[in-house]
Amino acid sequence: MKKKDVLLKALKCAFPYTLPILAGFWFLGFAYGYLMNVSGFSFVYPLVMSICIFGGSLEFVAVSMLLSAFAPLQTVIMALMIQARHLFYGISMLDKYRGMGWKKFYLVYAMCDESFSINFTADIPQDVDRGWFYFFVSLLDQSYWVSGALLGALFGDLVHFNTKGLDFIMTAMFVTIFAEQWMKEKRHFSELAGFASGVIALVVFGPQRFMIPAMAGILALLYIFRRLVEKMWETGEDTE
Amino acid sequence: MKMTLWQQAATIALCSLSTMATRFLPFIIFRDGERTPAFIRYLGRVLPGAVFALLIVYCLKDVSFFRYSYGLPEAAGIAATLILHKWKRQMLLSIAGGTAVYMILVQFVI
């Protein structure tokens, strides 16, 4: 196959996976760009931030950071707390992103929740180039976010139809991805550890600072019950 | 505005660098070609299940279960998503259906 055909095939395969993200990112990105606009920032801000940071929740928080006094240390601590979950994505993607050459830099740079989730779970057909598939998923997702933010900043006040509740599309997407993961595996220790740690940490620490305790809880459970989990994993594979 | 342009630029740069630190760190520590420690390989295998569960909790973190509407639209939206997914196993359909149920509930019912 010629290189052009390889690229086109990967793009065609990747695009349908990104459709829910197109809807979700245009909506959320638009809301973010509009928020920046009404907060008094030029469209250049959301444009630069959506390209450089490319992390939705932090970008929303950054709006209020930019409106307060300059506090570099607090900014870094806040950003690390919000983004810490990416450490887990990286550990999960070590194998899949191995040997991707120059693409790897972009794949890791653009590894948001959504691109990670798709690239981790997608069943990529044998005849589709994996590297280009990952690349196009990441690139499409980022282009949706950046264009959504830009449109929101420029045309936010022109939109009047009722989009209340549309942000649920991201929750629904993670629910289906979770369901897929659940159905793929026979034993569910890890999923249950994730829920238990998440819910307990949320109740104890509140919505602003529960993620790091929740991640610590997951690591602790997976560490303590490693023997059991590995045994489950083996028996799970044997019965397939 | 309280910040100068340079302070704004620094704030945005710090947000970007912190984000990139969390994305790149595992790949910098465990390079291609070097043998990854067994515990990390174990984590790479079992973490995703926990991570997807945690992401759902993260999406629902601001829902108040003890005040009106008690998280009911969210529960109904998730139930619709799961039922559709169990039934047809078409990702786009499950996502669209669940979101539609949620939007109808928050716009017209609650």
XYZ file of C-alpha atoms in Angstrom:
350
model
C 0.000 0.000 0.000
C 1.105 3.518 -0.709
C 1.592 5.808 2.256
C -1.406 7.917 1.259
C -3.648 4.850 1.341
C -2.307 3.811 4.743
C -3.087 7.237 6.154
C -6.531 7.402 4.583
C -7.435 3.962 5.867
C -6.370 4.833 9.425
C -8.274 8.119 9.266
C -11.434 6.390 8.023
C -11.142 3.825 10.794
C -10.466 6.439 13.497
C -13.139 8.997 12.605
C -16.295 7.079 13.711
C -14.710 6.452 17.128
C -14.318 10.189 17.621
C -17.923 11.160 16.765
C -19.215 11.299 20.356
C -16.178 13.404 21.186
C -16.943 15.742 18.301
C -20.348 16.403 19.871
C -19.046 16.584 23.429
C -15.966 18.690 22.722
C -17.777 21.161 20.512
C -20.299 21.671 23.251
C -17.848 21.883 26.157
C -15.207 23.744 24.140
C -17.828 26.219 22.976
C -18.952 26.764 26.582
C -15.328 27.286 27.627
C -14.594 29.765 24.824
C -17.761 31.659 25.619
C -16.875 31.780 29.319
C -13.471 33.240 28.442
C -15.181 35.781 26.223
C -17.645 36.993 28.860
C -14.795 37.051 31.405
C -13.159 39.693 29.217
C -10.445 37.737 27.395
C -9.633 37.986 23.690
C -10.200 34.853 21.555
C -6.407 34.413 21.481
C -6.476 33.167 25.108
C -8.818 30.189 24.664
C -7.075 29.416 21.359
C -3.603 29.283 22.926
C -4.813 27.545 26.079
C -6.804 24.858 24.261
C -3.726 24.052 22.155
C -1.089 24.211 24.915
C -2.934 22.862 27.947
C -5.506 20.691 26.151
C -7.211 19.547 29.332
C -10.818 20.648 29.729
C -11.253 20.715 33.485
C -7.994 22.578 34.105
C -8.840 25.128 31.407
C -12.138 25.932 33.116
C -10.321 26.344 36.439
C -7.670 28.473 34.713
C -10.338 31.038 33.833
C -10.741 31.870 37.509
C -6.974 31.663 38.064
C -6.439 34.310 35.384
C -9.019 36.547 37.016
C -7.331 36.437 40.444
C -3.946 37.635 41.652
C -0.794 35.944 40.284
C -0.039 32.854 42.386
C 2.467 30.591 40.587
C 2.918 27.971 43.291
C -0.804 27.596 43.842
C -1.300 27.338 40.083
C 1.178 24.465 39.804
C -0.263 22.576 42.794
C -3.806 23.004 41.507
C -2.841 21.953 37.973
C -0.959 18.864 39.190
C -3.887 17.843 41.382
C -6.405 18.158 38.574
C -4.182 16.432 36.019
C -2.620 13.689 38.163
C -4.891 11.035 36.638
C -2.858 11.238 33.412
C -0.066 9.373 35.231
C -2.330 6.322 35.209
C -3.054 6.748 31.501
C 0.648 6.846 30.764
C 1.320 3.666 32.741
C -1.533 1.950 30.871
C -0.309 3.111 27.457
C 3.420 2.294 27.901
C 3.100 -0.820 25.730
C 0.679 0.497 23.130
C 2.658 3.660 22.435
C 5.980 1.807 22.348
C 8.080 2.305 19.218
C 5.841 4.945 17.664
C 8.768 7.178 16.702
C 8.052 10.877 16.281
C 4.318 10.235 16.613
C 4.848 9.216 20.218
C 5.628 12.757 21.285
C 2.334 14.033 19.920
C 0.378 11.027 21.240
C 1.607 11.641 24.785
C 1.241 15.414 24.524
C -2.386 15.085 23.383
C -3.346 12.237 25.737
C -6.588 13.622 27.180
C -9.200 11.455 28.966
C -11.117 10.846 25.763
C -8.210 10.033 23.435
C -6.705 7.731 26.046
C -10.020 5.923 26.514
C -10.531 5.348 22.790
C -6.952 4.416 22.010
C -6.835 2.011 24.926
C -10.107 0.196 24.155
C -10.527 0.393 20.349
C -10.347 -2.872 18.424
C -8.131 -1.815 15.566
C -8.403 -4.113 12.507
C -5.222 -5.983 11.500
C -4.853 -4.122 8.202
C -5.030 -0.654 9.785
C -1.789 0.979 10.902
C -2.001 1.276 14.701
C 0.288 4.280 15.003
C -1.668 6.342 12.508
C -4.966 5.263 14.072
C -3.813 6.533 17.497
C -2.455 9.650 15.839
C -5.696 10.529 14.033
C -7.865 9.850 17.085
C -5.675 12.239 19.102
C -5.479 14.843 16.344
C -9.219 14.802 15.583
C -10.080 15.063 19.284
C -7.763 18.001 19.779
C -9.026 19.756 16.647
C -12.619 19.438 17.935
C -11.658 20.964 21.263
C -9.640 23.817 19.785
C -12.253 24.682 17.152
C -15.056 24.476 19.735
C -13.215 26.867 22.060
C -12.477 29.255 19.218
C -16.079 29.239 17.966
C -17.375 29.800 21.500
C -15.045 32.743 22.007
C -16.031 34.338 18.690
C -19.725 33.505 18.348
C -20.781 32.510 21.881
C -23.427 35.190 22.223
C -25.175 34.209 18.981
C -26.337 30.800 20.210
C -29.722 30.554 21.855
C -31.014 26.998 21.462
C -31.368 24.981 24.604
C -28.321 22.755 25.073
C -28.866 22.126 28.778
C -27.678 18.647 29.678
C -25.623 18.086 26.522
C -22.471 17.796 28.621
C -23.814 14.421 29.773
C -22.469 13.056 26.486
C -19.024 12.731 28.092
C -20.434 10.796 31.063
C -22.368 8.534 28.679
C -19.206 7.921 26.665
C -17.180 6.911 29.704
C -20.053 4.669 30.823
C -20.034 2.762 27.504
C -16.247 2.524 27.540
C -16.461 1.196 31.081
C -19.147 -1.304 29.999
C -16.928 -2.495 27.134
C -14.003 -2.959 29.515
C -16.272 -4.783 31.992
C -17.559 -7.194 29.336
C -14.032 -7.921 28.096
C -12.901 -9.189 31.485
C -14.206 -11.988 33.631
C -13.044 -10.673 37.002
C -13.724 -7.162 38.158
C -11.502 -6.467 41.127
C -9.896 -3.462 39.464
C -13.191 -1.835 38.405
C -14.642 -2.297 41.888
C -11.449 -0.942 43.492
C -11.794 2.130 41.256
C -15.397 2.727 42.247
C -14.812 2.105 45.951
C -11.748 4.367 46.142
C -13.433 7.061 44.057
C -16.673 7.144 46.004
C -15.047 6.949 49.447
C -12.509 9.671 48.563
C -15.282 11.857 47.132
C -17.339 11.554 50.308
C -14.350 12.178 52.591
C -12.449 14.870 50.651
C -15.150 16.520 48.538
C -15.296 17.156 44.777
C -12.348 19.589 44.674
C -9.631 17.371 46.100
C -10.699 13.741 45.933
C -8.764 12.582 42.863
C -5.312 12.119 44.409
C -6.596 10.271 47.513
C -8.729 8.140 45.168
C -5.680 7.300 43.024
C -3.680 6.472 46.145
C -6.513 4.195 47.268
C -6.523 2.367 43.927
C -2.744 1.871 44.029
C -2.932 0.619 47.626
C -5.693 -1.889 46.826
C -3.951 -3.142 43.681
C -0.680 -3.439 45.607
C -2.117 -5.233 48.650
C -4.217 -7.664 46.613
C -1.708 -8.182 43.811
C -1.392 -11.946 44.374
C -5.164 -12.351 44.318
C -5.633 -10.109 41.281
C -2.940 -11.892 39.277
C -4.463 -15.252 40.152
C -7.899 -13.988 39.074
C -6.407 -12.692 35.868
C -4.859 -16.075 35.018
C -8.012 -18.055 35.765
C -10.034 -15.462 33.854
C -7.871 -16.019 30.796
C -7.955 -19.790 31.128
C -11.735 -19.986 30.952
C -11.919 -17.960 27.758
C -7.490 42.924 35.377
C -5.162 42.100 38.234
C -2.460 40.257 36.313
C -0.011 41.728 33.850
C 0.302 40.109 30.452
C 3.507 38.366 31.528
C 1.858 36.966 34.628
C -0.999 35.666 32.522
C 1.472 34.064 30.129
C 3.316 32.512 33.075
C 0.072 31.137 34.535
C -0.880 29.539 31.215
C 2.651 28.172 30.772
C 2.624 26.664 34.283
C -0.728 24.989 33.604
C 0.646 23.542 30.346
C 3.910 22.362 31.886
C 2.153 20.738 34.856
C -0.221 18.943 32.491
C 2.635 17.749 30.287
C 4.558 16.581 33.357
C 1.675 14.247 34.278
C 1.363 12.993 30.683
C 5.079 12.481 29.936
C 6.431 11.284 33.281
C 5.620 7.554 32.927
C 7.108 7.529 29.410
C 10.260 9.317 30.584
C 10.797 6.997 33.546
C 10.034 3.783 31.653
C 11.717 4.244 28.286
C 11.328 2.083 25.193
C 13.825 -0.728 25.119
C 14.482 -0.784 28.833
C 12.792 -3.469 30.864
C 9.779 -2.116 32.735
C 9.570 -3.314 36.380
C 7.112 -6.174 36.933
C 4.906 -4.134 39.257
C 4.498 -1.395 36.636
C 3.648 -3.953 33.936
C 1.095 -5.425 36.342
C -0.356 -1.934 36.895
C -0.487 -1.298 33.145
C -2.634 -4.404 32.809
C -5.025 -3.902 35.720
C -5.194 -0.107 36.124
C -7.482 0.703 33.171
C -10.530 -0.963 34.756
C -10.074 1.143 37.883
C -9.332 4.259 35.837
C -12.553 4.000 33.807
C -14.525 3.499 37.027
C -12.814 6.530 38.543
C -13.586 8.616 35.431
C -17.302 7.934 35.887
C -17.082 9.050 39.532
C -15.170 12.120 38.296
C -17.946 13.002 35.819
C -20.527 12.754 38.610
C -18.497 14.528 41.287
C -20.682 17.647 41.376
C -24.039 15.842 41.437
C -25.868 16.380 44.737
C -27.514 13.146 45.802
C -29.150 14.591 48.909
C -30.820 17.618 47.356
C -33.384 17.934 44.595
C -33.087 16.259 41.964
C -31.167 13.626 43.976
C -29.038 12.512 41.037
C -32.081 10.888 39.435
C -31.562 12.309 35.906
C -27.947 11.102 36.021
C -29.029 7.660 37.227
C -31.680 7.440 34.491
C -29.219 8.597 31.822
C -26.623 6.030 32.893
C -29.252 3.274 33.105
C -30.475 4.107 29.594
C -26.895 4.096 28.291
C -26.170 0.699 29.865
C -29.444 -0.916 28.749
C -28.976 0.295 25.174
C -25.386 -0.917 25.238
C -26.302 -4.336 26.611
C -29.048 -4.606 23.973
C -27.383 -3.384 20.756
C -23.725 -2.917 21.747
C -23.435 0.072 19.406
C -21.346 2.674 21.173
C -22.712 5.726 19.345
C -26.304 4.587 19.850
C -25.790 4.009 23.591
C -24.162 7.404 24.039
C -26.773 9.294 22.006
C -29.687 7.481 23.677
C -28.399 8.006 27.213
C -27.690 11.681 26.562
C -31.148 12.170 25.005
C -32.831 10.661 28.072
C -30.785 12.925 30.351
C -31.479 16.086 28.307
C -35.226 15.425 28.176
C -35.271 14.918 31.939
C -33.330 18.075 32.851
C -35.077 20.260 30.273
C -38.712 19.179 30.546
C -39.252 17.097 33.657
C -37.083 18.415 36.462
